[in-house]
């Protein structure tokens, strides 16, 4: 979807095939190479609308979630793309939405928004002044592009594990002179749930860390609404040296040194965002984050290969040749399945697929389907 200054379904064979083949491939880790010209990831932008301006009130009509979101690899958190009218969210992926053991909650409007300022002129660039904006949900990847007069900014988000998402940030100098900039990120907690006239205070807190910032949760057991313990955490880490200042429910993380980008060159940096439930999980994921950063390019390539593999598994069949008009429906099915897939946690001893719950919008309810049964 870019912003610049019917057919009734009669056949469900391809969709059913997508469901079976997707989980066969995801559990076994296998992919099938395309033979001949088959659909590619870039052919399916925004097949699901995940644009949002999230609030503390997560539920919409019929007590289901107001907005669709993207998740992957069995993670218990996910993200939206910013609504084009929500300029205050530009520069960050909206959300995240986190599963509070059973119930979905918006942690923030946008937990990690980038800010870029010119150190020569002291100008803070307003991303809403972009000559062109493009927010796109491709299968397995979220992309934001901003075309400014001085630079192009691209943000890409993927999941690298069942607890961690990674964001690649690229800034390309479009001027004929070296571009001197300061780069920082900021965010604020919603720290509450609103349902009609009732408000639940979530008692979350922010803590500055060596590599970024951490959200600490509280012991709250609110049946039918929210569960958390004081071991749950949401960790944001950067690959560059940073300093963080916390002020109540708000924070700012800034690169310790200014950045100089030569004409035509690109500055690249990586950020990870991890949602964990126990101290043991947090420590384990902190160690993994360092490896994720070092192998960032490989993770993006692997993600592309994995998701292209899902499409190849689905479309490299006679069914695709017979019903090519249903490829978008099949792709939507894959995206929906992967977003609703949950990894092991607590008494959930295996990876399971959960249907969206019609009551209170819960993504984890009723009977899950073990991944190895599909």
Coordinates of N, CA and C in Angstrom, one line a residue, residues 1 3 49-54 67 80-90 92-94 109 133 135 144 146:
X1 N 0.9 -1.2 0.0 CA 0.0 0.0 0.0 C 0.9 1.2 0.0
X3 N 1.1 5.6 -0.3 CA 0.4 6.8 -0.2 C 1.3 7.9 -0.8
X49 N -4.9 -6.6 5.7 CA -4.8 -5.2 6.2 C -4.4 -5.3 7.6
X50 N -3.2 -4.9 8.0 CA -2.7 -4.9 9.4 C -2.4 -3.4 9.8
X51 N -2.9 -2.5 9.1 CA -2.7 -1.1 9.5 C -3.5 -0.8 10.7
X52 N -2.9 0.0 11.6 CA -3.6 0.3 12.9 C -3.0 1.5 13.6
X53 N -3.8 2.1 14.5 CA -3.4 3.1 15.4 C -3.9 2.5 16.8
X54 N -3.1 1.6 17.4 CA -3.6 0.9 18.5 C -3.8 1.8 19.8
X67 N -7.9 -4.8 15.2 CA -7.0 -4.8 14.1 C -6.3 -6.2 13.9
X80 N 1.7 -4.3 14.1 CA 0.9 -3.7 13.1 C 1.8 -2.8 12.2
X81 N 1.2 -2.4 11.0 CA 1.8 -1.3 10.3 C 1.1 0.0 10.7
X82 N 1.8 1.1 10.8 CA 1.1 2.4 11.2 C 0.0 2.7 10.2
X83 N -1.1 3.2 10.7 CA -2.2 3.7 9.8 C -1.6 5.0 9.2
X84 N -1.9 5.2 7.9 CA -1.3 6.4 7.2 C -1.8 7.7 7.8
X85 N -2.9 7.7 8.5 CA -3.4 8.9 9.2 C -2.8 9.1 10.6
X86 N -2.1 8.1 11.1 CA -1.5 8.2 12.4 C -0.1 8.7 12.3
X87 N 0.1 9.9 12.0 CA 1.5 10.4 11.8 C 2.4 10.3 13.0
X88 N 1.8 10.3 14.2 CA 2.6 10.2 15.4 C 3.2 8.8 15.5
X89 N 2.8 7.9 14.7 CA 3.4 6.5 14.8 C 4.5 6.3 13.7
X90 N 4.7 7.3 12.8 CA 5.6 7.1 11.7 C 7.0 6.9 12.3
X92 N 8.0 3.9 13.4 CA 8.0 2.7 14.2 C 6.9 1.8 13.8
X93 N 7.1 0.5 14.1 CA 6.0 -0.5 13.9 C 5.0 -0.4 15.0
X94 N 3.8 -0.2 14.6 CA 2.7 0.0 15.6 C 2.6 -1.2 16.6
X109 N 1.5 2.3 21.7 CA 1.1 2.7 20.4 C 2.1 2.4 19.3
X133 N 5.5 7.8 0.9 CA 5.4 6.8 2.1 C 4.9 5.5 1.5
X135 N 4.0 1.7 3.3 CA 3.9 0.7 4.4 C 3.4 -0.6 3.8
X144 N 8.6 -0.5 5.9 CA 8.2 0.9 5.8 C 9.3 1.7 5.0
X146 N 10.4 5.6 3.6 CA 10.2 7.1 3.7 C 11.2 7.7 2.7

